[in-house]
PDB file of C-alpha atoms in Angstrom:
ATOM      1  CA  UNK A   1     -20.853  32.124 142.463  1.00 38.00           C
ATOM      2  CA  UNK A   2     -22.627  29.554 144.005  1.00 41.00           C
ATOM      3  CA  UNK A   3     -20.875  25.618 143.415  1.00 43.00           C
ATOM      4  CA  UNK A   4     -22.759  22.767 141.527  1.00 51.00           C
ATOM      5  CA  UNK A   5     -23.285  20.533 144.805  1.00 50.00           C
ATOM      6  CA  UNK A   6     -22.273  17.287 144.424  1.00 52.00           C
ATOM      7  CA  UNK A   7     -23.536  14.957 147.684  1.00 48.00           C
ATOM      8  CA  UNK A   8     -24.543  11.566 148.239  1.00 46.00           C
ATOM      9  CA  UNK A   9     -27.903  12.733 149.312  1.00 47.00           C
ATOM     10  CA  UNK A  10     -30.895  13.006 146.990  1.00 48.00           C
ATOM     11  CA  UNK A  11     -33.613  15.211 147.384  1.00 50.00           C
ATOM     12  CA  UNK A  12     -36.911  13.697 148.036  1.00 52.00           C
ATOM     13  CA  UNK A  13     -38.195  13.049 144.640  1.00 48.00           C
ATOM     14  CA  UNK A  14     -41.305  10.632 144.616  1.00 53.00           C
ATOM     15  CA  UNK A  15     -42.431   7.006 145.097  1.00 60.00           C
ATOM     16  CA  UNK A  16     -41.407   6.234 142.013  1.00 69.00           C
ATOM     17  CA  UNK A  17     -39.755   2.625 142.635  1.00 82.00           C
ATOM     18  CA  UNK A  18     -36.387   3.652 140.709  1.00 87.00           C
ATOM     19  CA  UNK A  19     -33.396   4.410 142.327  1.00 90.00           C
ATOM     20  CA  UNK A  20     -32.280   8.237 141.463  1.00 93.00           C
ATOM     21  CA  UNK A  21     -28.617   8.703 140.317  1.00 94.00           C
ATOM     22  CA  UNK A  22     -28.202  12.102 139.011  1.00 96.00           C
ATOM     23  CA  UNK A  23     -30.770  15.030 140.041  1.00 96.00           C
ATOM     24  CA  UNK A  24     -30.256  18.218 137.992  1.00 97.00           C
ATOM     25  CA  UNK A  25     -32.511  21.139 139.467  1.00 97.00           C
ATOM     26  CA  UNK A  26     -33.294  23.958 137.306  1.00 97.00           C
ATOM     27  CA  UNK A  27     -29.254  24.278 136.428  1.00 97.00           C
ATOM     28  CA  UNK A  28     -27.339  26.916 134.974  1.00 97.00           C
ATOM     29  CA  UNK A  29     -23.919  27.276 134.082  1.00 95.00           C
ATOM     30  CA  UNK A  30     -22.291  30.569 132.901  1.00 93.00           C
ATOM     31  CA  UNK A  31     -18.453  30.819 131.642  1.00 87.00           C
ATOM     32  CA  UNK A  32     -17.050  34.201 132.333  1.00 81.00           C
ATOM     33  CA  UNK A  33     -14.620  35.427 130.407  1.00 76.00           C
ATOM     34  CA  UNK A  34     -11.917  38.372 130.648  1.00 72.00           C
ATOM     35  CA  UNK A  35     -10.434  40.462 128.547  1.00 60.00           C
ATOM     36  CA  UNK A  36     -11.265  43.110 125.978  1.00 48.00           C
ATOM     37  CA  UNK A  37     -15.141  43.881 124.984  1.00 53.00           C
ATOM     38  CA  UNK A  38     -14.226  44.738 121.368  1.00 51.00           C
ATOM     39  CA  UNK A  39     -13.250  41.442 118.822  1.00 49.00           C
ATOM     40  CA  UNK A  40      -9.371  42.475 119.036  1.00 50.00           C
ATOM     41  CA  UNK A  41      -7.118  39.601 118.056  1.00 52.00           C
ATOM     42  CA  UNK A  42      -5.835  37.578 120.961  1.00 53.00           C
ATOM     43  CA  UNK A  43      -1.711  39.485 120.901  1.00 56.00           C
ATOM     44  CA  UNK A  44      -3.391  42.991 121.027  1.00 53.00           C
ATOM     45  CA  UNK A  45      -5.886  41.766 123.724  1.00 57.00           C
ATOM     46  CA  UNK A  46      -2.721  40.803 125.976  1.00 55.00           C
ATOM     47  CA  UNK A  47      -0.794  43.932 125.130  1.00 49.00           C
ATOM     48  CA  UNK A  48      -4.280  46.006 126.130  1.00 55.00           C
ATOM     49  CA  UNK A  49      -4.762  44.067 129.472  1.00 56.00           C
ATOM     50  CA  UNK A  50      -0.840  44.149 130.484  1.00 52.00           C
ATOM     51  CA  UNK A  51      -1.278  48.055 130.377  1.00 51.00           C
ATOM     52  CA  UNK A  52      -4.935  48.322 131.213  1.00 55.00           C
ATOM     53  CA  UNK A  53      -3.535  46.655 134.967  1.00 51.00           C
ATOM     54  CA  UNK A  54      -5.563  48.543 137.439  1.00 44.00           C
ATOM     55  CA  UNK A  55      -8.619  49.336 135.801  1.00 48.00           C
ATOM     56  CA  UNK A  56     -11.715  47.467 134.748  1.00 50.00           C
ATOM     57  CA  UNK A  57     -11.373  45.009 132.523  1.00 56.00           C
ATOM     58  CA  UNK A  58     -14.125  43.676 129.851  1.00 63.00           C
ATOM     59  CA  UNK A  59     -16.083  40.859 130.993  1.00 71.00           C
ATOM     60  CA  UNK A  60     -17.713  38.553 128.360  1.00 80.00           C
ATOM     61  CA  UNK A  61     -20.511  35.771 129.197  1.00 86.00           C
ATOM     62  CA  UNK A  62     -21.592  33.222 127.522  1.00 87.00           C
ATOM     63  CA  UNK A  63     -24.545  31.295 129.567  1.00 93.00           C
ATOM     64  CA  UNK A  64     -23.384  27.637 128.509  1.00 93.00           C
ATOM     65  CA  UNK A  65     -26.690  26.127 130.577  1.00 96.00           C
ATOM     66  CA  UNK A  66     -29.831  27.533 130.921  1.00 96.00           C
ATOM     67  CA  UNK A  67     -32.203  26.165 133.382  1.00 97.00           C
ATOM     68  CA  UNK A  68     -31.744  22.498 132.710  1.00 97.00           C
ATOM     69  CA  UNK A  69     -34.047  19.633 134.953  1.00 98.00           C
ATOM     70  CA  UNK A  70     -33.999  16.107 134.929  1.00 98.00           C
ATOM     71  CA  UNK A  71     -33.235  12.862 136.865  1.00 97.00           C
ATOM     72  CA  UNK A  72     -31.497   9.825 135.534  1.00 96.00           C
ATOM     73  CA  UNK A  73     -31.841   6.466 136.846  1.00 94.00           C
ATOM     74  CA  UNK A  74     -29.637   3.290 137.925  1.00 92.00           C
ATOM     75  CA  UNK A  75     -29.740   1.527 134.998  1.00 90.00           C
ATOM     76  CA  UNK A  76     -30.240   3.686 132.178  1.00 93.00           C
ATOM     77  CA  UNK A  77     -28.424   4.464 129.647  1.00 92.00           C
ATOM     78  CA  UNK A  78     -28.961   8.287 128.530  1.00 96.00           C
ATOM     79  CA  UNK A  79     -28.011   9.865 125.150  1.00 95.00           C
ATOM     80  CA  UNK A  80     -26.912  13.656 124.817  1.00 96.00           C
ATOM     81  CA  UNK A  81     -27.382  15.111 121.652  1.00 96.00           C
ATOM     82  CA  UNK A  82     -27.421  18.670 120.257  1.00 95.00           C
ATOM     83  CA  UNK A  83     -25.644  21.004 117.289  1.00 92.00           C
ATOM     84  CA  UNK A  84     -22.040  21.751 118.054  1.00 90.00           C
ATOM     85  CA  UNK A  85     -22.214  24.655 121.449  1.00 89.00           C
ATOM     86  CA  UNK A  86     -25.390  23.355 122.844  1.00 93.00           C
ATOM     87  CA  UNK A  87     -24.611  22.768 126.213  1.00 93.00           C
ATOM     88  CA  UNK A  88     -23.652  18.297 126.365  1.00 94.00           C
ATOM     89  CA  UNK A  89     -20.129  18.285 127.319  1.00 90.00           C
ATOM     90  CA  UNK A  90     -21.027  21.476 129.672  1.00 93.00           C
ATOM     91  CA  UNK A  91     -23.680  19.528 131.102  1.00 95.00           C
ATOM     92  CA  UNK A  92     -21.272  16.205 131.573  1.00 93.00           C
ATOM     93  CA  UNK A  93     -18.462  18.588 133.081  1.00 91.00           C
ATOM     94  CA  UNK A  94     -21.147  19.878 135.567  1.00 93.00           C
ATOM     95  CA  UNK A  95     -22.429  16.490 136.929  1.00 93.00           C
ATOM     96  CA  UNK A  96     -19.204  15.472 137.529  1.00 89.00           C
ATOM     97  CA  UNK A  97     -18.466  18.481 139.493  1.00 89.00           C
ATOM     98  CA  UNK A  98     -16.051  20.201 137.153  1.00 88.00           C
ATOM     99  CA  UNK A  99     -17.719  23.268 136.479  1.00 90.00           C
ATOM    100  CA  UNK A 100     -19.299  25.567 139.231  1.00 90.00           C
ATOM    101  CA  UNK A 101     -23.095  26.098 139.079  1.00 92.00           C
ATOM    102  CA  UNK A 102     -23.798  30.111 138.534  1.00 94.00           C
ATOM    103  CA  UNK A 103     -27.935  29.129 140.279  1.00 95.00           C
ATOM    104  CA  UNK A 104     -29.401  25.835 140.574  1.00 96.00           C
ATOM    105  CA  UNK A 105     -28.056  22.335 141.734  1.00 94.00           C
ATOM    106  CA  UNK A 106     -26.709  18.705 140.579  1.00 95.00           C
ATOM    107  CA  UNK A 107     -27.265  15.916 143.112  1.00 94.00           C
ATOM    108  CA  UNK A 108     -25.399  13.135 142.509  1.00 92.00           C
ATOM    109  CA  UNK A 109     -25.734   9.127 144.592  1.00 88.00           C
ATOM    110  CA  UNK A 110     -22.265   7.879 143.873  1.00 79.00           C
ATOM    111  CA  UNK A 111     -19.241   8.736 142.359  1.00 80.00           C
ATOM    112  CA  UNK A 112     -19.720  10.573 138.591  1.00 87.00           C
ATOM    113  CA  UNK A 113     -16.487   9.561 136.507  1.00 84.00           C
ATOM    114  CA  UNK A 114     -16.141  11.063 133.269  1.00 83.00           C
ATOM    115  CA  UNK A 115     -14.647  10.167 129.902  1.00 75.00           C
ATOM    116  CA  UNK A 116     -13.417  11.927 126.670  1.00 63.00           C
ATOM    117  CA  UNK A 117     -11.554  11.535 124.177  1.00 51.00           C
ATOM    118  CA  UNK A 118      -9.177  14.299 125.287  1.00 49.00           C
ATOM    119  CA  UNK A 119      -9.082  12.626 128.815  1.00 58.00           C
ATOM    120  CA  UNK A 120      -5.206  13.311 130.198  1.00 65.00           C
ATOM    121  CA  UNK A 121      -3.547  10.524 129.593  1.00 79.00           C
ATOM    122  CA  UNK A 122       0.281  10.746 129.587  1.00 89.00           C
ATOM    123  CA  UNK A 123       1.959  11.060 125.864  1.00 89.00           C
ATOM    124  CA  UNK A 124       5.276  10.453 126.828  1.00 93.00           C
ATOM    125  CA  UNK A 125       4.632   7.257 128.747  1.00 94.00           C
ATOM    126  CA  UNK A 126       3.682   3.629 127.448  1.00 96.00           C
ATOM    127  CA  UNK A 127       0.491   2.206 126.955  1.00 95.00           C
ATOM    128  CA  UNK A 128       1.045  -0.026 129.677  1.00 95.00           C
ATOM    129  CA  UNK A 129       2.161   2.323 132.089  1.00 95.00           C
ATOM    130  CA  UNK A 130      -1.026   4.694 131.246  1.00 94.00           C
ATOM    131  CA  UNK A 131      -3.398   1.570 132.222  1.00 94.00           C
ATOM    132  CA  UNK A 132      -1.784   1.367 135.892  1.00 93.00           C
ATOM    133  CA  UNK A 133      -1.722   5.586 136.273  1.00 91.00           C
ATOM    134  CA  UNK A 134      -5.556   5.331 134.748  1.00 89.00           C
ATOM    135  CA  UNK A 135      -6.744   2.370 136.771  1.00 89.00           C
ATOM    136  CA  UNK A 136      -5.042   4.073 140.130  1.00 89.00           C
ATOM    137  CA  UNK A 137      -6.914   7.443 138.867  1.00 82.00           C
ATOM    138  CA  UNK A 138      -9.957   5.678 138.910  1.00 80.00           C
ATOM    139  CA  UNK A 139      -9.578   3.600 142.119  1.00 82.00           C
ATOM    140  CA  UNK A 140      -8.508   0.634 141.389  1.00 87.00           C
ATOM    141  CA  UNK A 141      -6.168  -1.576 143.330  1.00 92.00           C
ATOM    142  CA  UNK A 142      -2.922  -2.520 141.887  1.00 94.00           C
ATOM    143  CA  UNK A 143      -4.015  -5.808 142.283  1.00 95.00           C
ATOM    144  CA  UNK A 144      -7.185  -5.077 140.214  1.00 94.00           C
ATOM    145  CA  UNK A 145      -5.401  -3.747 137.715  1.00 94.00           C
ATOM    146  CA  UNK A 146      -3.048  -6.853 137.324  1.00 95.00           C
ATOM    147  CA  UNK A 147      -6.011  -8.826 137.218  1.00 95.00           C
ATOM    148  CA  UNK A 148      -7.572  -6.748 134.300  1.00 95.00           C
ATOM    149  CA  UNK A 149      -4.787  -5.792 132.676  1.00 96.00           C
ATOM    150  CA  UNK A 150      -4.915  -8.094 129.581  1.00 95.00           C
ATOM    151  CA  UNK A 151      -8.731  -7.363 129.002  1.00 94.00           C
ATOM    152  CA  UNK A 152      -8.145  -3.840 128.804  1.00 94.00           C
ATOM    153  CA  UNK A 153      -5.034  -4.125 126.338  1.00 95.00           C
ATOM    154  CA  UNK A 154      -7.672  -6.574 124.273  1.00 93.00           C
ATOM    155  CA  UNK A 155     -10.784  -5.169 124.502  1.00 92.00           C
ATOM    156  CA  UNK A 156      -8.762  -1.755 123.098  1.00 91.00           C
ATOM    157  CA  UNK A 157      -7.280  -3.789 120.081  1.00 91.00           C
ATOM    158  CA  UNK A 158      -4.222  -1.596 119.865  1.00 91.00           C
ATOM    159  CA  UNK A 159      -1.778  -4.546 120.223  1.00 90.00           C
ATOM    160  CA  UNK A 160      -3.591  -6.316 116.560  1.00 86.00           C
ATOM    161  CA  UNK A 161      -1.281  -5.039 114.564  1.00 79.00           C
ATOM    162  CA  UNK A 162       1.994  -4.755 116.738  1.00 86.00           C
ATOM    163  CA  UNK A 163       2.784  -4.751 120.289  1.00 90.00           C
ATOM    164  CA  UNK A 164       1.751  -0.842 120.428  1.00 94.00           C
ATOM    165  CA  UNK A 165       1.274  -1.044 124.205  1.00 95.00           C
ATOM    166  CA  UNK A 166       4.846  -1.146 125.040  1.00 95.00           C
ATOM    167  CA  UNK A 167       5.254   2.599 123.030  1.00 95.00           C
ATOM    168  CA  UNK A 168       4.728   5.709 124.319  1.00 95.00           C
ATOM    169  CA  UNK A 169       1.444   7.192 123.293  1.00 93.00           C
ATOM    170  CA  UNK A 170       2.586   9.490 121.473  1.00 92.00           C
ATOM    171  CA  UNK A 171       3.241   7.200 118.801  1.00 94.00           C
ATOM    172  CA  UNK A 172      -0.528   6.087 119.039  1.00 92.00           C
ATOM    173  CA  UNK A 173      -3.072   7.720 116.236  1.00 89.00           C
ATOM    174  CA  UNK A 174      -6.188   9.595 117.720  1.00 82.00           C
ATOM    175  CA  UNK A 175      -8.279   6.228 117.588  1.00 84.00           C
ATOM    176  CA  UNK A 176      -5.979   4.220 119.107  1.00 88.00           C
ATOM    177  CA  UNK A 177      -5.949   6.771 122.298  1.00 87.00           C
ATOM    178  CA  UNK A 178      -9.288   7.067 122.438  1.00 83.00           C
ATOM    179  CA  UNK A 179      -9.856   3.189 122.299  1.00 87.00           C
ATOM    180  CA  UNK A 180      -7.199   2.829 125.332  1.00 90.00           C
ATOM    181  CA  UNK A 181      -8.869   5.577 127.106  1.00 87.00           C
ATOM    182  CA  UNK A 182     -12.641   3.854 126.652  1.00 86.00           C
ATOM    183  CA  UNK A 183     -10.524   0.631 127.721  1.00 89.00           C
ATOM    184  CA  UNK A 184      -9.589   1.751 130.931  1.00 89.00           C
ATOM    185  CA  UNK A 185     -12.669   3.424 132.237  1.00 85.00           C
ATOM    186  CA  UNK A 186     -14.818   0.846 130.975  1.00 85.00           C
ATOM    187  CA  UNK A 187     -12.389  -1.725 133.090  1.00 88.00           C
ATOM    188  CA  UNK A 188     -14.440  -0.501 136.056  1.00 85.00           C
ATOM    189  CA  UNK A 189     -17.932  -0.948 137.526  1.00 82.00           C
ATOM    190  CA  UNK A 190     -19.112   2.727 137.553  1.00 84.00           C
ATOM    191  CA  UNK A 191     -21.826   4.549 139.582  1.00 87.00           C
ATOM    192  CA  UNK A 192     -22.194   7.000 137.263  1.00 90.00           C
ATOM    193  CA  UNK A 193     -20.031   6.734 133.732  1.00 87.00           C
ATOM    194  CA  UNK A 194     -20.211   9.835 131.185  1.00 89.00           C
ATOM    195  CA  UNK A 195     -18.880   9.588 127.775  1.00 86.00           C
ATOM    196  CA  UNK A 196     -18.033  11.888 125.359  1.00 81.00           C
ATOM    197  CA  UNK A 197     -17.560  11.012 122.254  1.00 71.00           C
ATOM    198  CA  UNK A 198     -15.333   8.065 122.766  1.00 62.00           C
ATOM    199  CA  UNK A 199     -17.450   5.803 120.587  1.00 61.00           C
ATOM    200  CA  UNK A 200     -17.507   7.765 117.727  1.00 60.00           C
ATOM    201  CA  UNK A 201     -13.235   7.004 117.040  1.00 63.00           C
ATOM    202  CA  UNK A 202     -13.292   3.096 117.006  1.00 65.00           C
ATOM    203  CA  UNK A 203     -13.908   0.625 113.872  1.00 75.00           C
ATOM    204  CA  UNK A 204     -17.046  -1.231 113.730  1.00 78.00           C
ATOM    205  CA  UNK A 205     -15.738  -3.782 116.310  1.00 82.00           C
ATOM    206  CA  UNK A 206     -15.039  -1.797 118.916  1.00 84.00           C
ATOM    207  CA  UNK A 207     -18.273   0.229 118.708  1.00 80.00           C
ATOM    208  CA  UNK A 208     -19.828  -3.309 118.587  1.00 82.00           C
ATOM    209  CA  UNK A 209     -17.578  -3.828 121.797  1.00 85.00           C
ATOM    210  CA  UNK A 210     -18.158  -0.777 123.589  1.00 83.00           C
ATOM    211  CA  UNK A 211     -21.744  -0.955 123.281  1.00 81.00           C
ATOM    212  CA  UNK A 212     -21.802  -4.179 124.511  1.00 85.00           C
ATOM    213  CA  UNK A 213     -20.005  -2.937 127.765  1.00 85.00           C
ATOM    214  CA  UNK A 214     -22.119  -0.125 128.235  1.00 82.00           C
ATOM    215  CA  UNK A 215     -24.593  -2.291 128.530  1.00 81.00           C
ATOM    216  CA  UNK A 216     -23.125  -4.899 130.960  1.00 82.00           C
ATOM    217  CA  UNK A 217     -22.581  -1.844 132.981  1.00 80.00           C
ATOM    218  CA  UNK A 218     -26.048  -0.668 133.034  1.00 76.00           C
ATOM    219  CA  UNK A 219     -27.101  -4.543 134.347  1.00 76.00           C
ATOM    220  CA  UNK A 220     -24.349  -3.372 137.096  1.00 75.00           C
ATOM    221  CA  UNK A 221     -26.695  -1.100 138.237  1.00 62.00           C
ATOM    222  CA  UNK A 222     -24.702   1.885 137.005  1.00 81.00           C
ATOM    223  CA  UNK A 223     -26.104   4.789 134.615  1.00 91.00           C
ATOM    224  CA  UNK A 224     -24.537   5.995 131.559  1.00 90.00           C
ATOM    225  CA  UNK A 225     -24.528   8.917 129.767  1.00 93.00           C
ATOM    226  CA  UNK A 226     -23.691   9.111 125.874  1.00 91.00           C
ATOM    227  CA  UNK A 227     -22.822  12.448 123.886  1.00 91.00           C
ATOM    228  CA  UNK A 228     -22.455  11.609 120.078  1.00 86.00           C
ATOM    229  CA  UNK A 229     -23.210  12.864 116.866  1.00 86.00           C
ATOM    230  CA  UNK A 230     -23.586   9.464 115.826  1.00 85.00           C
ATOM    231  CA  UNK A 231     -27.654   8.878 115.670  1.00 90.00           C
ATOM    232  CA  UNK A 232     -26.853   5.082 115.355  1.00 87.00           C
ATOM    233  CA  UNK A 233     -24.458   5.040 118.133  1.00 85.00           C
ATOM    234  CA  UNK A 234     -27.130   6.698 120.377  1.00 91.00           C
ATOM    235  CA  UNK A 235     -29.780   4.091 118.925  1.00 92.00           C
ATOM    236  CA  UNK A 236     -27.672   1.079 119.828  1.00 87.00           C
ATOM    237  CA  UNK A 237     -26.745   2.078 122.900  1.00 87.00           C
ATOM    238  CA  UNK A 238     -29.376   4.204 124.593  1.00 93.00           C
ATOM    239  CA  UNK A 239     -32.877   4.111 126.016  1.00 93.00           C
ATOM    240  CA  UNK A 240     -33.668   7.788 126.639  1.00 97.00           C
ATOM    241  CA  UNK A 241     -32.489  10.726 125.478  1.00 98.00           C
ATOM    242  CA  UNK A 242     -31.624  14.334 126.382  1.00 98.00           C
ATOM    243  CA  UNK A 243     -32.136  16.520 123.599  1.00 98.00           C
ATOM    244  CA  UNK A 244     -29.930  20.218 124.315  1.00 97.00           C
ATOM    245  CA  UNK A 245     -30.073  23.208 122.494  1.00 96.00           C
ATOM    246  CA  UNK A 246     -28.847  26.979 122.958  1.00 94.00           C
ATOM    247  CA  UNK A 247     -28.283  25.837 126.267  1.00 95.00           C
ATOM    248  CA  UNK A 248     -31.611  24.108 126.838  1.00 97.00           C
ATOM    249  CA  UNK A 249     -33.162  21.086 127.411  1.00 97.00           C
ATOM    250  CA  UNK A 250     -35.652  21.163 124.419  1.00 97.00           C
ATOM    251  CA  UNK A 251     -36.744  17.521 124.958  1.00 98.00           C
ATOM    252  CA  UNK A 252     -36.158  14.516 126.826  1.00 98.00           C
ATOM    253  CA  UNK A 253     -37.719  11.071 126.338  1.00 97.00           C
ATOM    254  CA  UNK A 254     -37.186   7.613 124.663  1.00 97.00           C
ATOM    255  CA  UNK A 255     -34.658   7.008 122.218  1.00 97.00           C
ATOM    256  CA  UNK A 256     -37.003   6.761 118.817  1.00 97.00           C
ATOM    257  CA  UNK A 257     -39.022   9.587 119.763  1.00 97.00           C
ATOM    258  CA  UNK A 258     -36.350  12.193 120.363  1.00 98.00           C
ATOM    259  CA  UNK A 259     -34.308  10.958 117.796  1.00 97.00           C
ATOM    260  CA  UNK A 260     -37.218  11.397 115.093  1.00 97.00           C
ATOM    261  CA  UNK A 261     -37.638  15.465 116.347  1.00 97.00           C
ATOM    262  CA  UNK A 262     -33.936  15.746 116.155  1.00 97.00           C
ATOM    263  CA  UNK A 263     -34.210  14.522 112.859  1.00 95.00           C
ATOM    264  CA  UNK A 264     -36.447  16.518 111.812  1.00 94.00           C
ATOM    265  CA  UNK A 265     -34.848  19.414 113.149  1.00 94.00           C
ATOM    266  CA  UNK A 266     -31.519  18.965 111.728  1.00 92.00           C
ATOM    267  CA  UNK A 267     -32.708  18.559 108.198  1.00 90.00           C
ATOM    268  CA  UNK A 268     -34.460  21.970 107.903  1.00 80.00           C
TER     269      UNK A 268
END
């Protein structure tokens, strides 16, 4: 199985005057999975495979990503939508060289960081001491992160309504994680910054806040990439738009225009 390549390098693409970020050539991803053929529940599948040992095992596919092609840009800010299965947080996993390409390729020109809202943070630890293991994660300095410490604690908004940041997260509801988890990768100037879903957990004012960022990162010369089921989110915060289904790229072009087929589309 051949691995999504992740390089510095772009492939000669044109004379178009943008800068390329992310190159996806005629991708597909396929997850392989092992066990029994037949729909067994998951005990008598183990019990099969423990004395099966030896001999062939079933092999199930399911081809997440099916010949996908596009190129982003510094400085765009690209939506992901598609029903539940389609193929965005596959996609996102790939580019940021998570999953291994079964044909095809993913150039990348920088350094891909990813976000969602089950990114690992740590539930036992504080708040606090999540922002230092999160901003080392991501690269920064300890000095950087003692610089932006405060912002992140107040751009989350966790500590409104009590000093939350001293507790261990596992006292924090789903929204407040996410929010500290947006926090801390937004803290950062990113090449490439993919988020999944993180918008879609705040109140008004941090979507207001977060959208605000994304852009300020997109004047940083960065690109962004959005997946949300949130139409307004993507309308707020996004330019173009990849439109996936069954695996597919079934369109890809400005915001309004996508948005109007998807529209259409999900209202049959």
């Amino acid at each position: 199985m051949a691995v999504a390549e992740q390089t510095r390098q772009t492939p000669e693409v044109s004379a178009d005057p943008r800068v390329p970020t992310v190159i996806a050539e005629d991708l597909h991803i396929v997850y392989r999975v092992n066990g029994a053929r037949r729909g067994r529940g998951s005990a008598t599948a183990a019990l099969s495979r423990m004395f099966r040992r030896g001999r062939e095992r079933g092999e199930r596919t399911v081809h997440a990503v099916r010949g996908v092609n596009f190129t982003a840009y510094r400085g765009e800010a690209i939506g992901l939508i598609g029903s539940n299965g389609s193929g965005k947080s596959t996609l996102l996993r790939a580019i940021a060289g998570l999953l291994p390409a079964e044909s095809g390729r993913v150039y990348t020109d920088g350094q891909p960081s990813l976000l969602g809202v089950n990114a690992a943070l740590m539930n036992d630890l504080t708040g606090e001491r999540n922002v230092v293991l999160g901003g080392l994660a991501m690269g920064m300095t300890p000095e950087q992160i003692r610089e932006r410490f405060q912002s992140i604690v107040d751009f989350s908004g966790i500590n409104e309504k009590g000093d939350f940041i001293t507790l261990p997260m596992r006292t924090y509801s789903s929204g407040m994680s996410a929010r500290l988890r947006f926090s801390i990768a937004a803290a950062k100037d990113h090449d490439v910054l993919m988020i999944d879903e993180a918008l879609a957990t705040g109140d008004h004012r941090f979507r207001k806040r977060s959208e605000r960022r994304i852009r300020q990162l997109r004047k940083e010369a960065g690109t962004v990439f959005l997946v949300s089921h949130n139409n307004k989110s993507i309308r707020d915060t996004c330019d173009r738009v990849l439109w996936l289904e069954h695996g597919e790229l079934r369109m890809d072009g400005p915001t309004e225009d996508v948005l109007a087929e998807y529209e259409k589309f999900t209202s049959k």
